[in-house]
Coordinates of C-alpha atoms and ligand atoms in Angstrom, one line a residue:
M17 CA 0.0 0.0 0.0
H18 CA 1.3 3.5 -0.8
L19 CA 0.6 6.4 1.5
R20 CA 0.2 9.7 -0.3
D21 CA -0.5 13.1 1.2
S22 CA -2.8 15.7 -0.4
H23 CA 0.2 17.0 -2.5
G24 CA 1.0 13.5 -3.9
R25 CA 4.1 13.0 -1.7
H26 CA 4.8 9.4 -1.0
I27 CA 5.0 9.0 2.8
R28 CA 7.2 6.1 3.6
K29 CA 9.6 6.9 6.4
L30 CA 8.9 7.0 10.1
R31 CA 11.1 8.6 12.8
V32 CA 10.4 7.2 16.3
Q33 CA 11.5 9.2 19.2
L34 CA 12.2 6.8 22.1
T35 CA 12.8 9.5 24.7
D36 CA 13.5 13.2 25.0
A37 CA 16.3 12.6 27.5
C38 CA 20.0 12.6 26.6
N39 CA 23.4 12.0 28.2
F40 CA 25.0 14.9 26.2
R41 CA 24.2 18.6 26.4
C42 CA 24.9 19.9 22.9
F43 CA 24.6 23.7 23.1
Y44 CA 22.5 24.0 20.0
C45 CA 20.0 21.3 21.0
M46 CA 19.5 21.0 24.7
P47 CA 18.5 24.1 26.6
A48 CA 20.2 24.6 30.0
G49 CA 18.1 23.1 32.8
S50 CA 16.1 20.9 30.4
R51 CA 13.4 18.7 32.1
F52 CA 12.4 15.5 30.5
Q53 CA 9.0 13.7 30.2
P54 CA 8.3 11.4 33.1
A55 CA 8.4 7.7 32.3
S56 CA 4.7 7.5 32.8
R57 CA 4.0 9.7 29.9
L58 CA 6.2 7.7 27.4
L59 CA 4.7 5.2 25.1
S60 CA 5.3 1.7 26.5
V61 CA 7.3 -1.0 24.7
R62 CA 4.2 -2.7 23.5
E63 CA 2.5 0.6 22.3
I64 CA 5.6 1.5 20.3
E65 CA 5.7 -1.9 18.7
S66 CA 2.0 -2.0 17.8
I67 CA 1.7 1.6 16.6
C68 CA 4.8 1.1 14.3
A69 CA 3.5 -2.3 13.1
F70 CA 0.1 -0.7 12.1
L71 CA 1.8 2.2 10.4
S72 CA 3.9 -0.4 8.4
M73 CA 0.7 -2.1 7.3
L74 CA -0.6 1.2 6.1
G75 CA 2.4 1.8 4.0
V76 CA 5.4 3.1 6.0
E77 CA 8.5 1.2 4.8
E78 CA 11.4 2.6 6.8
V79 CA 11.8 3.2 10.5
R80 CA 14.6 5.0 12.3
V81 CA 14.8 5.4 16.1
T82 CA 16.0 8.6 17.6
G83 CA 15.6 10.8 20.6
G84 CA 16.8 12.7 22.7
E85 CA 19.3 9.9 22.8
P86 CA 17.5 6.6 22.0
T87 CA 20.1 4.4 23.8
V88 CA 19.3 6.0 27.2
R89 CA 15.7 4.7 27.2
P90 CA 15.8 2.0 29.9
E91 CA 13.7 -0.3 27.7
F92 CA 15.8 0.3 24.6
D93 CA 16.6 -3.4 24.1
A94 CA 13.0 -4.5 24.3
I95 CA 11.9 -1.7 22.0
I96 CA 14.4 -2.7 19.4
A97 CA 13.4 -6.3 19.7
G98 CA 9.7 -5.3 19.3
L99 CA 10.4 -3.2 16.2
A100 CA 12.3 -6.1 14.7
R101 CA 9.1 -8.1 14.5
T102 CA 7.9 -5.8 11.7
P103 CA 9.6 -6.4 8.3
W104 CA 11.0 -3.0 7.4
K105 CA 12.7 -2.2 4.2
K106 CA 15.2 -0.3 6.2
F107 CA 15.7 -0.1 10.0
G108 CA 18.1 2.6 11.3
I109 CA 19.1 4.5 14.4
T110 CA 20.5 8.0 15.0
S111 CA 22.6 8.2 18.1
N112 CA 25.3 10.3 19.8
G113 CA 27.5 7.2 19.9
F114 CA 28.2 7.2 23.7
L115 CA 26.3 4.0 24.6
L116 CA 26.0 2.8 21.0
G117 CA 29.0 0.4 21.0
E118 CA 27.5 -1.9 23.5
K119 CA 24.2 -1.9 21.7
L120 CA 25.6 -2.9 18.3
P121 CA 25.3 -6.7 18.5
L122 CA 21.6 -6.3 19.6
L123 CA 20.9 -3.9 16.8
R124 CA 22.5 -6.1 14.2
D125 CA 20.6 -9.2 15.4
A126 CA 17.4 -7.1 15.2
G127 CA 18.0 -6.3 11.6
C128 CA 18.9 -2.7 12.2
S129 CA 21.4 -2.0 9.3
H130 CA 21.8 1.8 9.2
V131 CA 23.6 3.7 11.9
N132 CA 23.9 7.5 11.9
V133 CA 26.2 9.0 14.6
S134 CA 26.3 12.7 15.3
L135 CA 29.9 13.9 15.6
D136 CA 30.5 17.6 15.3
S137 CA 34.2 17.6 15.9
L138 CA 37.3 15.4 15.4
D139 CA 39.1 17.2 18.2
A140 CA 38.4 16.0 21.8
G141 CA 38.4 19.6 23.2
T142 CA 36.0 21.0 20.6
F143 CA 33.8 17.9 21.0
R144 CA 33.6 18.5 24.7
A145 CA 32.9 22.2 24.2
I146 CA 30.0 21.4 21.9
T147 CA 28.5 18.4 23.6
G148 CA 29.6 18.8 27.3
S149 CA 30.9 15.3 27.1
P150 CA 34.5 14.1 27.7
H151 CA 33.8 10.8 25.9
F152 CA 35.1 11.6 22.4
R153 CA 37.2 8.4 22.1
K154 CA 34.2 6.2 23.0
V155 CA 32.2 7.8 20.3
I156 CA 34.9 7.3 17.7
A157 CA 35.3 3.7 18.9
A158 CA 31.6 3.1 18.4
I159 CA 31.7 4.5 14.8
L160 CA 34.6 2.3 13.9
R161 CA 33.1 -0.8 15.5
A162 CA 29.8 -0.2 13.7
K163 CA 31.7 0.0 10.4
S164 CA 33.7 -3.2 11.2
M165 CA 30.5 -5.0 12.0
G166 CA 29.1 -4.2 8.5
F167 CA 26.5 -1.5 9.4
H168 CA 25.9 1.3 6.9
V169 CA 27.5 4.1 8.9
K170 CA 27.0 7.8 8.4
I171 CA 28.3 10.6 10.5
N172 CA 26.2 13.7 10.9
T173 CA 28.2 16.9 11.4
I174 CA 26.7 20.3 11.9
V175 CA 29.1 23.0 10.6
F176 CA 29.2 26.0 12.9
R177 CA 31.0 29.2 11.7
G178 CA 33.9 29.9 14.1
I179 CA 33.7 26.6 16.0
N180 CA 34.3 23.6 13.8
D181 CA 34.4 25.0 10.2
G182 CA 38.2 24.7 10.2
E183 CA 37.7 20.9 10.5
L184 CA 36.0 20.4 7.1
P185 CA 39.1 18.9 5.5
D186 CA 39.7 16.7 8.5
F187 CA 36.2 15.2 8.1
L188 CA 36.9 14.7 4.4
A189 CA 40.1 12.8 5.3
F190 CA 38.2 10.8 8.1
S191 CA 35.7 9.7 5.5
A192 CA 38.4 8.5 3.0
D193 CA 40.4 6.8 5.7
H194 CA 37.6 4.9 7.3
G195 CA 35.1 4.4 4.5
V196 CA 32.3 6.2 6.4
E197 CA 30.1 8.8 4.8
V198 CA 30.1 12.2 6.4
R199 CA 27.0 14.4 6.0
F200 CA 27.5 18.1 6.7
L201 CA 24.3 19.7 8.2
E202 CA 23.3 23.3 8.1
L203 CA 22.3 24.6 11.5
M204 CA 18.5 24.8 11.6
R205 CA 16.5 27.5 13.4
V206 CA 15.2 25.0 16.1
G207 CA 15.1 25.7 19.8
P208 CA 18.3 27.0 21.3
A209 CA 19.9 27.2 17.9
I210 CA 17.6 30.1 16.9
G211 CA 19.6 32.5 19.1
E212 CA 23.0 31.2 17.7
H213 CA 21.9 31.2 14.1
A214 CA 23.0 34.6 12.8
E215 CA 26.5 34.1 14.2
R216 CA 27.0 30.3 13.6
F217 CA 25.1 29.4 10.4
M218 CA 27.2 28.3 7.4
P219 CA 25.4 27.5 4.1
A220 CA 26.2 24.3 2.4
R221 CA 27.4 26.2 -0.7
E222 CA 30.2 27.7 1.4
M223 CA 31.1 24.3 2.9
L224 CA 31.3 22.8 -0.6
D225 CA 33.5 25.7 -1.8
R226 CA 35.9 25.2 1.1
L227 CA 36.1 21.5 0.6
E228 CA 36.7 21.7 -3.1
I229 CA 40.1 23.4 -2.3
H230 CA 41.2 20.2 -0.8
D231 CA 39.9 17.5 -3.1
T232 CA 37.9 17.0 -6.3
L233 CA 34.2 16.3 -5.7
E234 CA 32.0 14.4 -8.1
P235 CA 28.2 14.6 -7.5
V236 CA 26.5 11.3 -6.9
S237 CA 22.8 10.7 -7.6
D238 CA 20.5 10.4 -4.5
R239 CA 17.0 9.1 -4.1
E240 CA 14.4 11.7 -4.9
D241 CA 13.3 12.0 -1.3
S242 CA 16.8 12.0 0.1
T243 CA 17.4 14.8 2.5
S244 CA 21.0 15.2 1.4
F245 CA 22.9 15.7 -1.9
G246 CA 26.1 13.7 -2.1
F247 CA 29.6 13.7 -3.6
R248 CA 32.5 11.3 -3.9
S249 CA 36.0 12.8 -3.6
G250 CA 39.0 12.0 -5.7
R251 CA 40.7 10.4 -2.6
G252 CA 37.6 8.2 -1.9
A253 CA 35.7 10.2 0.7
R254 CA 31.9 10.1 0.5
I255 CA 30.2 13.2 1.7
G256 CA 26.7 14.8 1.7
F257 CA 25.1 18.0 2.6
I258 CA 21.8 18.5 4.4
A259 CA 20.9 22.0 3.4
S260 CA 17.6 22.3 5.3
E261 CA 17.9 26.1 5.5
S262 CA 19.4 27.1 2.1
K263 CA 17.9 24.3 0.0
P264 CA 14.9 22.9 1.8
F265 CA 13.7 19.5 0.6
C266 CA 10.0 19.8 1.8
G267 CA 8.6 19.2 -1.7
A268 CA 9.9 15.6 -1.7
C269 CA 9.5 15.0 2.1
S270 CA 8.4 11.4 2.8
R271 CA 8.5 11.5 6.6
L272 CA 6.2 11.1 9.6
R273 CA 7.4 11.4 13.2
L274 CA 6.1 9.6 16.3
S275 CA 6.9 11.4 19.5
A276 CA 8.0 9.6 22.7
T277 CA 4.6 10.4 24.2
G278 CA 2.6 9.1 21.2
K279 CA 1.9 12.1 19.1
L280 CA 2.1 11.6 15.3
R281 CA 3.5 14.7 13.6
S282 CA 3.8 15.5 9.9
C283 CA 6.9 17.7 10.0
L284 CA 9.9 18.6 12.2
F285 CA 8.7 22.3 12.1
A286 CA 5.1 21.5 12.8
D287 CA 4.5 21.9 16.6
T288 CA 1.2 20.1 16.5
G289 CA 0.2 16.5 15.8
V290 CA -2.4 13.9 16.6
E291 CA -2.3 11.7 19.7
L292 CA -2.2 8.0 18.9
R293 CA -1.9 6.8 22.5
G294 CA -5.1 5.0 23.5
R295 CA -6.7 5.2 20.0
D296 CA -8.2 2.2 18.3
P297 CA -6.0 1.0 15.5
L298 CA -9.1 0.9 13.3
D299 CA -9.0 4.7 13.5
Y300 CA -5.4 4.9 12.3
P301 CA -6.2 5.3 8.6
E302 CA -8.4 8.3 9.4
I303 CA -5.7 9.7 11.8
L304 CA -3.1 9.3 9.2
Q305 CA -5.1 11.3 6.6
E306 CA -5.6 14.0 9.3
V307 CA -1.8 14.2 10.0
M308 CA -0.9 14.1 6.3
A309 CA -3.3 17.0 5.7
M310 CA -1.2 18.9 8.3
K311 CA 2.0 18.4 6.3
P312 CA 3.3 21.8 5.1
T313 CA 4.3 22.1 1.5
G314 CA 7.1 24.5 2.2
R315 CA 9.7 25.2 4.8
L316 CA 8.4 26.8 8.0
P317 CA 10.9 29.4 9.2
R318 CA 11.6 28.2 12.8
I319 CA 10.3 26.1 15.7
H320 CA 10.9 27.1 19.3
Q321 CA 10.6 23.6 20.7
A322 CA 14.1 22.1 21.3
M323 CA 15.3 19.3 18.9
N324 CA 15.5 16.7 21.7
Q325 CA 11.8 17.3 22.3
I326 CA 10.8 17.1 18.7
G327 CA 12.9 14.0 17.9
G328 CA 15.5 14.9 15.4
Ligands
SAM14 N1 20.9 12.2 20.2 C1 21.0 11.7 18.9 C2 22.0 12.3 18.1 O1 22.6 13.4 18.5 O2 22.4 11.8 17.0 C3 19.7 11.7 18.2 C4 18.8 12.9 18.3 S1 19.5 14.4 17.7 C5 18.2 15.6 18.2 C6 19.4 14.2 16.0 C7 20.2 15.1 15.1 O3 19.6 16.4 15.1 C8 21.6 15.2 15.4 O4 22.4 14.8 14.3 C9 21.8 16.6 15.8 O5 23.1 17.1 15.4 C10 20.7 17.2 14.9 N2 20.3 18.6 15.4 C11 19.9 19.0 16.6 N3 19.7 20.3 16.6 C12 19.9 20.8 15.3 C13 19.8 22.0 14.7 N4 19.4 23.1 15.3 N5 20.1 22.1 13.3 C14 20.5 21.0 12.7 N6 20.6 19.8 13.2 C15 20.3 19.6 14.5
SF4_15 FE1 21.6 14.9 22.9 FE2 21.6 14.5 20.2 FE3 20.6 16.7 21.3 FE4 23.2 16.3 21.4 S1 22.0 16.5 19.5 S2 21.9 17.0 23.1 S3 23.3 14.1 21.6 S4 19.8 14.7 21.6

């Protein structure tokens, strides 16, 4: 079955936020003094499994767990095992990498094949300044372990003017050396990043210009609904750009989002959604139509909710 919204977009991907809590404190994502949802408000293991299974029957093909930091959810293992009972075309996770290493065998056994790790610096000091965490080495070890275990591994790197933009060539070299794709993200106007935006934002075009000084870059073709546009470098690096601000991809967006408390949302920038918790699965087709009708056609300028709350 194909899910289409009122503008004909094929909706086939689902982001599932397991928690809004996190063990890092990235300055652009997590506001100081953040408070998290109490455990009683979170969808249970069974609710996550059954909601996702129903959405799969209605046409969702790919699932990715996210957060906050998904690995800090105490029931992480059971949730992954539950999601594994649905036959996804693609099952992935986005993680900060800190607890990921120890979860990799479980993820592999559950059929999770795609691992995205957020890593904004290759320098331990800058990493600490950005994330508040001293565990840079542990994150690198998890990335290399995931690669050696056969996962499709991508690194997500937000490029901030004046903080890590000098590391663009280092990331290019890291990609070539380790066979890991690096995707450079533009800073989006989300939550605490709104206040930093004017000073820190760097457009993808400028990142590309700076990288081309160091290596030749050949464009590669991406799926129509891909959020990134990719290149292969002469020295074998694979890189991509997620230019959500300068080149929004809303026209081809194929995503839905399920929040940790059970709200189905149509867009990262839409601060409303429809509650699925407690609803009869027979109502899901109607609810899906309602949510898809909320899906904006173009990029909304900003959202004041923090990214850990939305489920990035
Ligand atoms: N904790 C996990 C992680 O960091 O990978 C998963 C959740 S995190 C909210 C998902 C992604 O959102 C990360 O790659 C993070 O860098 C990105 N992100 C958070 N705030 C952002 C912003 N304002 N602009 C662009 N990307 C952002
Ligand atoms: Fe945590 Fe990810 Fe947000 Fe960083 S970006 S604070 S790791 S949820």
